[in-house]
Each structure stands twice: as structure tokens, then as C-alpha cells.
Amino acid sequence: MSDERIRILKLFKEGKISMEETLQLLEALEESGFQDEPGITEAEIIDSQAAVHAEKAFAKADNSHMPGDSDKDIPNADNEPAGDSSGSNTGDRDSKKYMHGFNIKIPKIKIPKISIPNIPDIEIPEINIPPIKVPGVNITSSDDHDNISISSIGNIDGDINVDSISVSGKGSFTGNVNCDRINISGDCSFQKNVSADKVVVSGKLHIGGETSADEIAVSGIGSFGSSVSTDKFDTSGYASIKGSLSGDSIYNSGTLKVEGDISADSLNTSGSLQTERGIKADSIKVSGTLKTGSDVFVDSFNSSGCFSINGALIADSIKVELNSSDCRVAKDIKADIVNVFKRNPQNEVFLDAPAMITDSADLVNTRLKILKGSTLKIGTGCIIDRVEYTDELTVLEGAVVKEKVKVYRLDS
């Protein structure tokens, strides 16, 4: 222990300085650079061996401390003249006097001046991070694989045979599919053939192969890459078929486009129906528009809309109500009975064909090159170049017949 510390502790034991003064002196020694030994704490001063001596020293100090006496014996640095400490200044330390003549030299701490250079602004280039598409797969099926449900994104490989398929997200099937029921409210693609009892499309469906179903209903978008065979085909949305369409009942109130032939027991269109080839049906009813690329063979043809047949119209009976647009047949019209009329006399619309061959005809606003029949009634608005008849001919006012010939039999 250093001499200065021994001296301080000796004064404390003699009762000449209080504990507080002792601790202050010891702390000052540590601050002035006497770091060769660890500091002494209050607990170390009052240890178990010196407790009694310390109490006596405290009592002695308190009894002997009279006004003025201690001030004489213990000088205070605050009472020192301002110039006393300045004389002992060595240039690199400040000297401070404490009681009982202790001079503590506190070194001056010189903090060097720090020059901070000018830091240029750092321009961080803009980083364009492309969107990351993380496919989410949500496919659920029972243990026996009876049902497939896709509500996010799902890809199914290979041929499958299930009870039902439901897609409300985005689905893809790479193999052939055999299923009882298919319900598409999202976006689904079948790359090969599909066989089902019922197909319902309120979203978007594409089938790359052939489609065979008892019932197909399209209220969204249906795209069929090959032929479609069904008992009932109903579209109120948009459907396109690259192959042929065959069904017992075909009803269209939306848009239906077929690249191949159409064959049906019953065909009804109140929307837009177009085929690049022909139609064979038991009955056809047109209240929207019908356009074909070839012949139409039908038992009963009934139209209150508009039709354009790029071929022949051959039927047992034909009934045409002219409304807002002209109707056209590129080749011959052949039927047992033909009835052409219009409800609004102001409508200047016509049925145009090169020839009509019939047993019985009642016509208005019909333009023909030649008309052949047994019993014929030619009404207002008709313009016919030549009429051949076997039984009876009636030409009403407002009709134009350029040539009339009665024959014994009709040539086909």
C-alpha cells in the first residue's frame, strides 16, 4: 500500500478525519494517477477486525471536533487563496490541496482536434426487383381419389378417373380425364380427351382433345380443340369448337362458333351461331342470328331472326318471319311448305335465294330467279323472274312476276 494511503488511513484511525473525508482523499488519489493498487471501499475500511476501533475513532472525532479547532488543523481547498495552487502548477497538471497538506496533481487531458473531411453524398442506385411469382398449389382429394378440387394453382399429370373435378383457381390436366362432373369457375385447361357426365363452365375452360359428355353448360368461356359430342349443349356465354358438334339438344343464347358440322335433334339459337360447315337437324329455331358455310338439312326450319346459309336449305317445312335484317340462302330452297311473312309492313327486308322448289308457298318480300311449285301465292314485295306451277298461282298487288308458266309436272 502506498505511503499516501497509509497516511490517510492512519489519520482516520486517530479520529482526525471522518469517514467521508477519508473516502474523498482516497478517491482523489485514484483520480490523480495512483492506480498501482485497487481502490479501498467503505466496506474495506470498516471490516470485522477494525469495527470497534472505527467506532471509537468516530466517537473521538465527534467529541474533539470543536468549532474552529478542526478548521485550523484541517485546511480546506475551498478556503485556500487563489494563488496558492497556481504556484505549484507544473504545466501539465493542476494542483489541488486537500486537508492535512495533501497535494493532488490532476493531469490536464488534451483532446486533439479532429478534422472531419467532407464526405460526398452517396447516391444509391434504384434497384428494380421483378415480381416473383410463387405458385400456390391447393389440391384436395379423398383417400380413394374420388374428388379433385383446385382453389389456387394445380397441375395434374397423367390420366385420371375420378368422380368430380372442381376448379375455382387455375388448373391444368395433362392426361385423359374420365369424370362424372366437372365444374369450372376459375381457369382450367385439359390437354387431352375429356369424358364426363356433366361439364359446367362459369369461368374459362379449354379442352385440347375430344369432349364427350351427357350435358355441357357454358356461361363463361369454353374452348374445345376438337369434336364435341353431348346429349345437351347449352351456352349463354362464349363457346368455340374446332371440330364438329353433335347433340340431342343444342341451345345457344350467347355466342357459339363451330368449325365443323353441327348435327342435332333440336337446334335453338337466340344468340349468335356460326358454323363453317353445314347443319343437320330435326328442327332449327332461329331468333338471333345463324350463319353457315354449307348446306342445312332439317325437318322443320323456323326463323324470326336473321340467317345466312352459304349453301342449300332443304326442309320439310320452312317458316320465316322477316324483321330487321335480310335473310339469304346461297343455293336452292327446297321444302314441302314455305311460308314467308312480316309483321311490320314498314320493314324493307327480304329473303333472297336463286331458286325455290316447293309444293305450297305463301310469300312476301321474296326475291328469286325462279319459283317452282304446285300451289303458289305471291304477295307484296316479291320480285320473281320466272314462276312455274302445276295447280294454282295467285299474284297479289305489289308483287312483280316477270314470267308465269303452267306446267304438267315440275322438274327438280
Short mmCIF file of C-alpha atoms in Angstrom, two decimals:
data_model
loop_
_atom_site.label_atom_id
_atom_site.label_comp_id
_atom_site.label_asym_id
_atom_site.label_seq_id
_atom_site.Cartn_x
_atom_site.Cartn_y
_atom_site.Cartn_z
CA MET A 1 0.00 0.00 0.00
CA SER A 2 1.35 3.48 -0.87
CA ASP A 3 2.57 5.90 1.78
CA GLU A 4 -0.19 8.38 0.97
CA ARG A 5 -2.91 5.81 1.56
CA ILE A 6 -1.28 4.64 4.80
CA ARG A 7 -1.13 8.19 5.98
CA ILE A 8 -4.80 8.78 5.18
CA LEU A 9 -5.91 5.64 6.98
CA LYS A 10 -3.74 6.49 9.97
CA LEU A 11 -5.42 9.89 10.29
CA PHE A 12 -8.80 8.17 10.08
CA LYS A 13 -7.93 5.70 12.85
CA GLU A 14 -6.68 8.53 15.01
CA GLY A 15 -10.04 10.19 14.55
CA LYS A 16 -8.63 13.29 12.91
CA ILE A 17 -10.67 12.87 9.75
CA SER A 18 -14.14 11.49 9.20
CA MET A 19 -15.03 8.53 7.03
CA GLU A 20 -16.44 10.81 4.34
CA GLU A 21 -13.20 12.79 4.23
CA THR A 22 -11.21 9.56 4.13
CA LEU A 23 -13.14 8.31 1.12
CA GLN A 24 -12.77 11.64 -0.65
CA LEU A 25 -9.00 11.60 -0.18
CA LEU A 26 -8.67 8.05 -1.36
CA GLU A 27 -10.83 8.82 -4.41
CA ALA A 28 -8.67 11.87 -5.17
CA LEU A 29 -5.56 9.69 -5.03
CA GLU A 30 -7.06 7.33 -7.57
CA GLU A 31 -8.03 10.18 -9.90
CA SER A 32 -4.55 11.71 -9.74
CA GLY A 33 -2.93 8.59 -11.15
CA PHE A 34 -2.17 6.38 -8.20
CA GLN A 35 -3.58 3.30 -9.90
CA ASP A 36 -0.94 0.85 -8.87
CA GLU A 37 -3.26 -0.66 -6.28
CA PRO A 38 -7.03 -1.23 -6.23
CA GLY A 39 -9.18 1.35 -4.54
CA ILE A 40 -10.34 0.93 -0.94
CA THR A 41 -14.06 0.97 -0.33
CA GLU A 42 -16.02 1.88 2.71
CA ALA A 43 -16.68 -1.76 3.38
CA GLU A 44 -12.94 -2.46 3.39
CA ILE A 45 -12.30 0.31 5.89
CA ILE A 46 -14.93 -0.93 8.27
CA ASP A 47 -14.11 -4.61 8.33
CA SER A 48 -14.89 -7.08 11.05
CA GLN A 49 -11.48 -6.67 12.76
CA ALA A 50 -11.42 -2.86 12.85
CA ALA A 51 -15.12 -2.15 13.53
CA VAL A 52 -14.58 -1.38 17.21
CA HIS A 53 -11.60 0.87 16.55
CA ALA A 54 -13.50 2.70 13.88
CA GLU A 55 -16.42 3.39 16.21
CA LYS A 56 -14.06 4.72 18.84
CA ALA A 57 -12.37 6.85 16.27
CA PHE A 58 -15.70 8.24 15.18
CA ALA A 59 -16.69 9.00 18.75
CA LYS A 60 -13.34 10.61 19.48
CA ALA A 61 -13.54 12.65 16.38
CA ASP A 62 -17.03 13.85 17.20
CA ASN A 63 -16.13 14.79 20.80
CA SER A 64 -12.90 16.51 19.89
CA HIS A 65 -14.33 18.39 16.94
CA MET A 66 -14.89 21.89 18.28
CA PRO A 67 -15.69 24.93 16.27
CA GLY A 68 -12.53 26.46 14.90
CA ASP A 69 -10.17 23.66 16.02
CA SER A 70 -10.71 21.36 13.11
CA ASP A 71 -10.66 24.26 10.72
CA LYS A 72 -7.20 25.10 11.88
CA ASP A 73 -5.91 21.58 11.78
CA ILE A 74 -7.63 20.55 8.56
CA PRO A 75 -7.25 23.10 5.84
CA ASN A 76 -9.82 23.09 3.07
CA ALA A 77 -9.05 23.65 -0.54
CA ASP A 78 -12.05 25.92 -0.84
CA ASN A 79 -10.54 28.27 1.76
CA GLU A 80 -7.13 28.42 0.08
CA PRO A 81 -6.12 31.61 -1.63
CA ALA A 82 -6.50 31.54 -5.35
CA GLY A 83 -2.78 31.95 -5.91
CA ASP A 84 -1.53 29.14 -3.64
CA SER A 85 -2.26 26.35 -6.02
CA SER A 86 -1.14 28.24 -9.06
CA GLY A 87 2.42 28.33 -7.86
CA SER A 88 2.69 24.58 -7.90
CA ASN A 89 1.39 24.25 -11.45
CA THR A 90 3.94 22.29 -13.46
CA GLY A 91 2.34 23.00 -16.80
CA ASP A 92 0.84 19.62 -17.37
CA ARG A 93 -1.02 19.08 -14.10
CA ASP A 94 -3.45 21.15 -11.98
CA SER A 95 -2.59 21.02 -8.27
CA LYS A 96 -5.38 20.92 -5.71
CA LYS A 97 -4.82 20.98 -1.96
CA TYR A 98 -6.87 18.89 0.43
CA MET A 99 -6.94 18.81 4.19
CA HIS A 100 -3.75 17.91 6.15
CA GLY A 101 -1.47 19.10 3.36
CA PHE A 102 -2.27 16.60 0.67
CA ASN A 103 -1.44 17.94 -2.78
CA ILE A 104 -3.19 16.05 -5.56
CA LYS A 105 -1.93 16.84 -9.02
CA ILE A 106 -4.61 16.19 -11.62
CA PRO A 107 -3.16 15.96 -15.12
CA LYS A 108 -4.69 18.02 -17.87
CA ILE A 109 -6.31 15.99 -20.57
CA LYS A 110 -5.66 17.40 -24.00
CA ILE A 111 -8.21 16.32 -26.59
CA PRO A 112 -6.73 16.69 -30.07
CA LYS A 113 -8.78 18.48 -32.66
CA ILE A 114 -10.40 16.07 -35.04
CA SER A 115 -10.73 17.19 -38.62
CA ILE A 116 -13.73 15.60 -40.28
CA PRO A 117 -13.31 15.56 -44.05
CA ASN A 118 -16.17 16.44 -46.34
CA ILE A 119 -17.96 13.23 -47.12
CA PRO A 120 -19.59 13.31 -50.53
CA ASP A 121 -23.22 12.33 -50.86
CA ILE A 122 -23.62 8.70 -51.74
CA GLU A 123 -26.24 8.03 -54.36
CA ILE A 124 -27.78 4.60 -54.05
CA PRO A 125 -28.99 3.43 -57.44
CA GLU A 126 -32.59 2.33 -57.72
CA ILE A 127 -32.94 -1.41 -57.73
CA ASN A 128 -35.84 -2.78 -59.69
CA ILE A 129 -36.81 -6.15 -58.35
CA PRO A 130 -39.06 -8.05 -60.74
CA PRO A 131 -42.18 -9.58 -59.24
CA ILE A 132 -41.69 -13.07 -58.01
CA LYS A 133 -44.48 -15.45 -58.79
CA VAL A 134 -44.72 -18.22 -56.29
CA PRO A 135 -47.09 -20.91 -57.45
CA GLY A 136 -49.56 -21.96 -54.84
CA VAL A 137 -50.87 -25.48 -55.05
CA ASN A 138 -54.09 -26.38 -53.32
CA ILE A 139 -55.27 -29.79 -54.43
CA THR A 140 -57.51 -31.83 -52.22
CA SER A 141 -58.68 -35.34 -52.83
CA SER A 142 -60.18 -38.11 -50.78
CA ASP A 143 -58.29 -41.26 -49.98
CA ASP A 144 -59.81 -43.09 -52.92
CA HIS A 145 -59.19 -40.10 -55.23
CA ASP A 146 -62.88 -39.60 -55.95
CA ASN A 147 -62.68 -35.81 -55.95
CA ILE A 148 -60.19 -33.18 -57.11
CA SER A 149 -60.56 -29.57 -56.01
CA ILE A 150 -58.20 -26.77 -57.10
CA SER A 151 -58.72 -23.38 -55.48
CA SER A 152 -55.33 -21.81 -56.24
CA ILE A 153 -52.94 -23.35 -58.80
CA GLY A 154 -52.68 -27.03 -59.56
CA ASN A 155 -51.14 -29.20 -62.27
CA ILE A 156 -52.28 -32.79 -62.62
CA ASP A 157 -50.17 -35.14 -64.74
CA GLY A 158 -51.27 -38.38 -66.30
CA ASP A 159 -54.63 -39.97 -66.99
CA ILE A 160 -57.18 -39.74 -64.18
CA ASN A 161 -60.53 -41.33 -63.38
CA VAL A 162 -62.45 -39.52 -60.64
CA ASP A 163 -65.97 -38.69 -59.56
CA SER A 164 -65.68 -34.90 -59.67
CA ILE A 165 -63.30 -32.09 -60.60
CA SER A 166 -63.80 -28.57 -59.27
CA VAL A 167 -61.53 -25.68 -60.26
CA SER A 168 -62.01 -22.22 -58.79
CA GLY A 169 -58.36 -21.24 -59.27
CA LYS A 170 -56.09 -22.22 -62.15
CA GLY A 171 -55.78 -25.86 -63.10
CA SER A 172 -54.04 -27.90 -65.77
CA PHE A 173 -54.54 -31.57 -66.66
CA THR A 174 -52.05 -33.20 -69.00
CA GLY A 175 -53.67 -36.60 -69.49
CA ASN A 176 -57.02 -38.03 -70.47
CA VAL A 177 -59.80 -37.33 -67.98
CA ASN A 178 -62.77 -39.52 -67.15
CA CYS A 179 -65.08 -37.88 -64.63
CA ASP A 180 -68.70 -37.76 -63.54
CA ARG A 181 -68.88 -34.00 -63.01
CA ILE A 182 -66.59 -31.11 -63.95
CA ASN A 183 -67.24 -27.64 -62.53
CA ILE A 184 -65.03 -24.77 -63.71
CA SER A 185 -65.45 -21.36 -62.10
CA GLY A 186 -61.78 -20.42 -62.48
CA ASP A 187 -59.39 -21.14 -65.36
CA CYS A 188 -58.75 -24.71 -66.39
CA SER A 189 -57.04 -26.47 -69.28
CA PHE A 190 -57.40 -30.12 -70.27
CA GLN A 191 -54.76 -31.02 -72.84
CA LYS A 192 -56.25 -34.31 -73.99
CA ASN A 193 -59.64 -36.02 -74.18
CA VAL A 194 -62.37 -35.45 -71.61
CA SER A 195 -65.28 -37.77 -70.86
CA ALA A 196 -67.85 -36.68 -68.28
CA ASP A 197 -71.47 -36.88 -67.33
CA LYS A 198 -71.76 -33.12 -66.83
CA VAL A 199 -69.48 -30.17 -67.57
CA VAL A 200 -70.38 -26.76 -66.13
CA VAL A 201 -68.30 -23.71 -67.08
CA SER A 202 -68.82 -20.33 -65.45
CA GLY A 203 -65.15 -19.40 -65.74
CA LYS A 204 -62.73 -20.28 -68.53
CA LEU A 205 -62.26 -23.78 -69.92
CA HIS A 206 -60.05 -25.22 -72.64
CA ILE A 207 -60.14 -28.83 -73.77
CA GLY A 208 -57.47 -29.79 -76.28
CA GLY A 209 -58.80 -33.20 -77.22
CA GLU A 210 -62.24 -34.60 -77.88
CA THR A 211 -65.09 -33.97 -75.46
CA SER A 212 -67.83 -36.43 -74.66
CA ALA A 213 -70.47 -35.54 -72.07
CA ASP A 214 -74.11 -36.04 -71.28
CA GLU A 215 -74.51 -32.33 -70.59
CA ILE A 216 -72.36 -29.26 -71.24
CA ALA A 217 -73.32 -25.81 -69.94
CA VAL A 218 -71.15 -22.78 -70.73
CA SER A 219 -71.97 -19.44 -69.12
CA GLY A 220 -68.36 -18.30 -69.21
CA ILE A 221 -65.82 -19.12 -71.93
CA GLY A 222 -65.41 -22.58 -73.36
CA SER A 223 -62.80 -23.51 -75.95
CA PHE A 224 -62.85 -27.00 -77.43
CA GLY A 225 -59.91 -28.08 -79.54
CA SER A 226 -61.64 -31.00 -81.20
CA SER A 227 -65.08 -32.51 -81.69
CA VAL A 228 -67.78 -32.31 -79.03
CA SER A 229 -70.41 -34.98 -78.53
CA THR A 230 -73.17 -34.40 -75.98
CA ASP A 231 -76.79 -35.03 -75.25
CA LYS A 232 -77.37 -31.41 -74.24
CA PHE A 233 -75.23 -28.40 -75.13
CA ASP A 234 -76.23 -25.05 -73.63
CA THR A 235 -74.22 -21.86 -73.96
CA SER A 236 -75.13 -18.46 -72.63
CA GLY A 237 -71.53 -17.26 -72.74
CA TYR A 238 -68.93 -17.85 -75.44
CA ALA A 239 -68.02 -21.24 -76.88
CA SER A 240 -65.75 -22.18 -79.78
CA ILE A 241 -65.35 -25.67 -81.20
CA LYS A 242 -62.60 -26.54 -83.69
CA GLY A 243 -64.20 -29.84 -84.60
CA SER A 244 -67.80 -30.87 -85.07
CA LEU A 245 -70.68 -30.53 -82.60
CA SER A 246 -73.27 -33.23 -82.18
CA GLY A 247 -76.03 -33.38 -79.60
CA ASP A 248 -79.63 -34.21 -78.96
CA SER A 249 -80.37 -30.63 -77.88
CA ILE A 250 -78.28 -27.57 -78.68
CA TYR A 251 -79.32 -24.21 -77.26
CA ASN A 252 -77.36 -21.01 -77.73
CA SER A 253 -78.21 -17.67 -76.15
CA GLY A 254 -74.65 -16.37 -76.27
CA THR A 255 -72.03 -16.84 -78.97
CA LEU A 256 -71.27 -20.24 -80.48
CA LYS A 257 -68.68 -20.82 -83.21
CA VAL A 258 -68.14 -24.26 -84.75
CA GLU A 259 -65.53 -25.04 -87.38
CA GLY A 260 -67.02 -28.42 -88.25
CA ASP A 261 -70.51 -29.73 -88.91
CA ILE A 262 -73.40 -29.44 -86.48
CA SER A 263 -75.84 -32.29 -86.02
CA ALA A 264 -78.69 -32.21 -83.55
CA ASP A 265 -82.21 -33.30 -82.90
CA SER A 266 -83.11 -29.77 -81.80
CA LEU A 267 -81.11 -26.61 -82.50
CA ASN A 268 -82.24 -23.31 -80.99
CA THR A 269 -80.26 -20.08 -81.18
CA SER A 270 -81.35 -16.77 -79.72
CA GLY A 271 -77.79 -15.52 -79.76
CA SER A 272 -75.15 -15.76 -82.48
CA LEU A 273 -74.44 -19.16 -84.03
CA GLN A 274 -71.85 -19.69 -86.74
CA THR A 275 -70.53 -22.85 -88.36
CA GLU A 276 -68.00 -23.02 -91.17
CA ARG A 277 -69.71 -26.12 -92.49
CA GLY A 278 -73.30 -27.37 -92.54
CA ILE A 279 -76.12 -28.37 -90.20
CA LYS A 280 -78.26 -31.46 -89.97
CA ALA A 281 -81.14 -31.35 -87.52
CA ASP A 282 -84.69 -32.40 -86.91
CA SER A 283 -85.68 -28.84 -86.02
CA ILE A 284 -83.98 -25.46 -86.14
CA LYS A 285 -85.30 -22.33 -84.48
CA VAL A 286 -83.58 -19.01 -85.08
CA SER A 287 -84.49 -15.93 -83.04
CA GLY A 288 -80.99 -14.49 -83.12
CA THR A 289 -78.53 -14.94 -85.97
CA LEU A 290 -77.44 -18.04 -87.85
CA LYS A 291 -74.60 -18.31 -90.34
CA THR A 292 -73.43 -21.48 -92.06
CA GLY A 293 -70.68 -22.29 -94.52
CA SER A 294 -72.57 -25.07 -96.24
CA ASP A 295 -75.96 -26.78 -96.60
CA VAL A 296 -78.68 -27.04 -93.99
CA PHE A 297 -80.78 -30.21 -93.86
CA VAL A 298 -83.70 -30.02 -91.44
CA ASP A 299 -87.21 -31.25 -90.99
CA SER A 300 -88.58 -28.01 -89.56
CA PHE A 301 -86.93 -24.62 -90.07
CA ASN A 302 -88.42 -21.69 -88.14
CA SER A 303 -86.81 -18.25 -88.12
CA SER A 304 -87.79 -14.92 -86.62
CA GLY A 305 -84.25 -13.64 -86.66
CA CYS A 306 -81.61 -13.40 -89.34
CA PHE A 307 -79.83 -16.18 -91.23
CA SER A 308 -77.23 -16.54 -93.95
CA ILE A 309 -76.81 -20.02 -95.41
CA ASN A 310 -73.87 -20.41 -97.77
CA GLY A 311 -75.41 -23.48 -99.36
CA ALA A 312 -78.85 -25.02 -99.84
CA LEU A 313 -81.74 -25.01 -97.36
CA ILE A 314 -83.60 -28.28 -97.60
CA ALA A 315 -86.51 -28.93 -95.25
CA ASP A 316 -89.95 -30.40 -94.88
CA SER A 317 -91.35 -27.06 -93.72
CA ILE A 318 -89.92 -23.54 -93.65
CA LYS A 319 -91.39 -20.61 -91.77
CA VAL A 320 -89.64 -17.26 -91.98
CA GLU A 321 -90.68 -14.05 -90.24
CA LEU A 322 -88.78 -11.11 -91.70
CA ASN A 323 -87.89 -8.48 -89.12
CA SER A 324 -84.86 -6.23 -89.06
CA SER A 325 -82.35 -7.86 -91.42
CA ASP A 326 -82.29 -9.64 -94.76
CA CYS A 327 -82.11 -13.42 -94.89
CA ARG A 328 -80.08 -15.16 -97.55
CA VAL A 329 -79.67 -18.64 -99.00
CA ALA A 330 -76.80 -19.05 -101.46
CA LYS A 331 -78.26 -22.08 -103.26
CA ASP A 332 -81.73 -23.59 -103.70
CA ILE A 333 -84.50 -23.63 -101.13
CA LYS A 334 -86.38 -26.93 -101.24
CA ALA A 335 -89.32 -27.71 -98.98
CA ASP A 336 -92.80 -29.15 -98.95
CA ILE A 337 -94.24 -25.98 -97.41
CA VAL A 338 -92.74 -22.46 -97.35
CA ASN A 339 -94.26 -19.51 -95.52
CA VAL A 340 -92.54 -16.10 -95.60
CA PHE A 341 -94.20 -13.13 -93.89
CA LYS A 342 -93.52 -9.94 -91.95
CA ARG A 343 -95.47 -8.36 -89.12
CA ASN A 344 -94.38 -4.78 -89.75
CA PRO A 345 -95.24 -3.62 -93.29
CA GLN A 346 -92.73 -0.79 -92.96
CA ASN A 347 -89.78 -3.18 -92.73
CA GLU A 348 -88.00 -3.28 -96.08
CA VAL A 349 -86.27 -6.61 -95.57
CA PHE A 350 -86.13 -9.58 -97.95
CA LEU A 351 -85.49 -13.27 -98.31
CA ASP A 352 -83.03 -13.81 -101.16
CA ALA A 353 -82.30 -17.08 -102.96
CA PRO A 354 -81.57 -18.13 -106.54
CA ALA A 355 -84.40 -20.71 -106.65
CA MET A 356 -87.22 -22.18 -104.58
CA ILE A 357 -88.90 -25.54 -105.23
CA THR A 358 -91.95 -26.37 -103.14
CA ASP A 359 -95.38 -27.93 -103.16
CA SER A 360 -97.01 -24.97 -101.44
CA ALA A 361 -95.72 -21.42 -100.92
CA ASP A 362 -97.11 -18.22 -99.40
CA LEU A 363 -94.57 -15.46 -99.88
CA VAL A 364 -93.93 -11.76 -99.23
CA ASN A 365 -90.74 -9.79 -99.82
CA THR A 366 -89.05 -12.72 -101.50
CA ARG A 367 -86.60 -12.27 -104.36
CA LEU A 368 -85.97 -15.29 -106.60
CA LYS A 369 -84.67 -16.10 -110.04
CA ILE A 370 -87.14 -18.98 -110.38
CA LEU A 371 -90.00 -20.36 -108.32
CA LYS A 372 -91.44 -23.82 -108.92
CA GLY A 373 -94.46 -25.26 -107.14
CA SER A 374 -97.95 -26.67 -107.19
CA THR A 375 -99.97 -24.08 -105.29
CA LEU A 376 -98.31 -20.66 -105.07
CA LYS A 377 -99.34 -17.33 -103.55
CA ILE A 378 -97.06 -14.43 -104.35
CA GLY A 379 -97.62 -11.38 -102.16
CA THR A 380 -96.46 -7.81 -101.75
CA GLY A 381 -92.79 -7.07 -102.16
CA CYS A 382 -91.95 -10.22 -104.11
CA ILE A 383 -89.75 -9.95 -107.18
CA ILE A 384 -89.53 -13.18 -109.18
CA ASP A 385 -88.12 -13.61 -112.66
CA ARG A 386 -89.93 -16.87 -113.59
CA VAL A 387 -92.74 -18.88 -111.97
CA GLU A 388 -93.57 -22.47 -112.92
CA TYR A 389 -96.67 -24.02 -111.35
CA THR A 390 -98.81 -27.12 -111.82
CA ASP A 391 -102.06 -26.35 -109.96
CA GLU A 392 -102.70 -22.76 -108.85
CA LEU A 393 -100.95 -19.39 -108.96
CA THR A 394 -102.04 -16.22 -107.16
CA VAL A 395 -100.17 -12.95 -107.63
CA LEU A 396 -101.18 -10.14 -105.27
CA GLU A 397 -100.89 -6.41 -105.83
CA GLY A 398 -97.42 -5.15 -105.11
CA ALA A 399 -95.75 -8.29 -106.42
CA VAL A 400 -93.63 -8.46 -109.55
CA VAL A 401 -93.57 -11.67 -111.62
CA LYS A 402 -91.79 -11.33 -114.92
CA GLU A 403 -92.77 -14.72 -116.39
CA LYS A 404 -95.53 -17.21 -115.43
CA VAL A 405 -95.67 -20.73 -116.86
CA LYS A 406 -98.10 -23.54 -116.03
CA VAL A 407 -96.59 -27.00 -116.44
CA TYR A 408 -97.89 -30.52 -116.06
CA ARG A 409 -95.06 -31.63 -113.86
CA LEU A 410 -92.16 -30.00 -112.11
CA ASP A 411 -88.57 -30.71 -112.94
CA SER A 412 -86.26 -30.85 -109.99
#
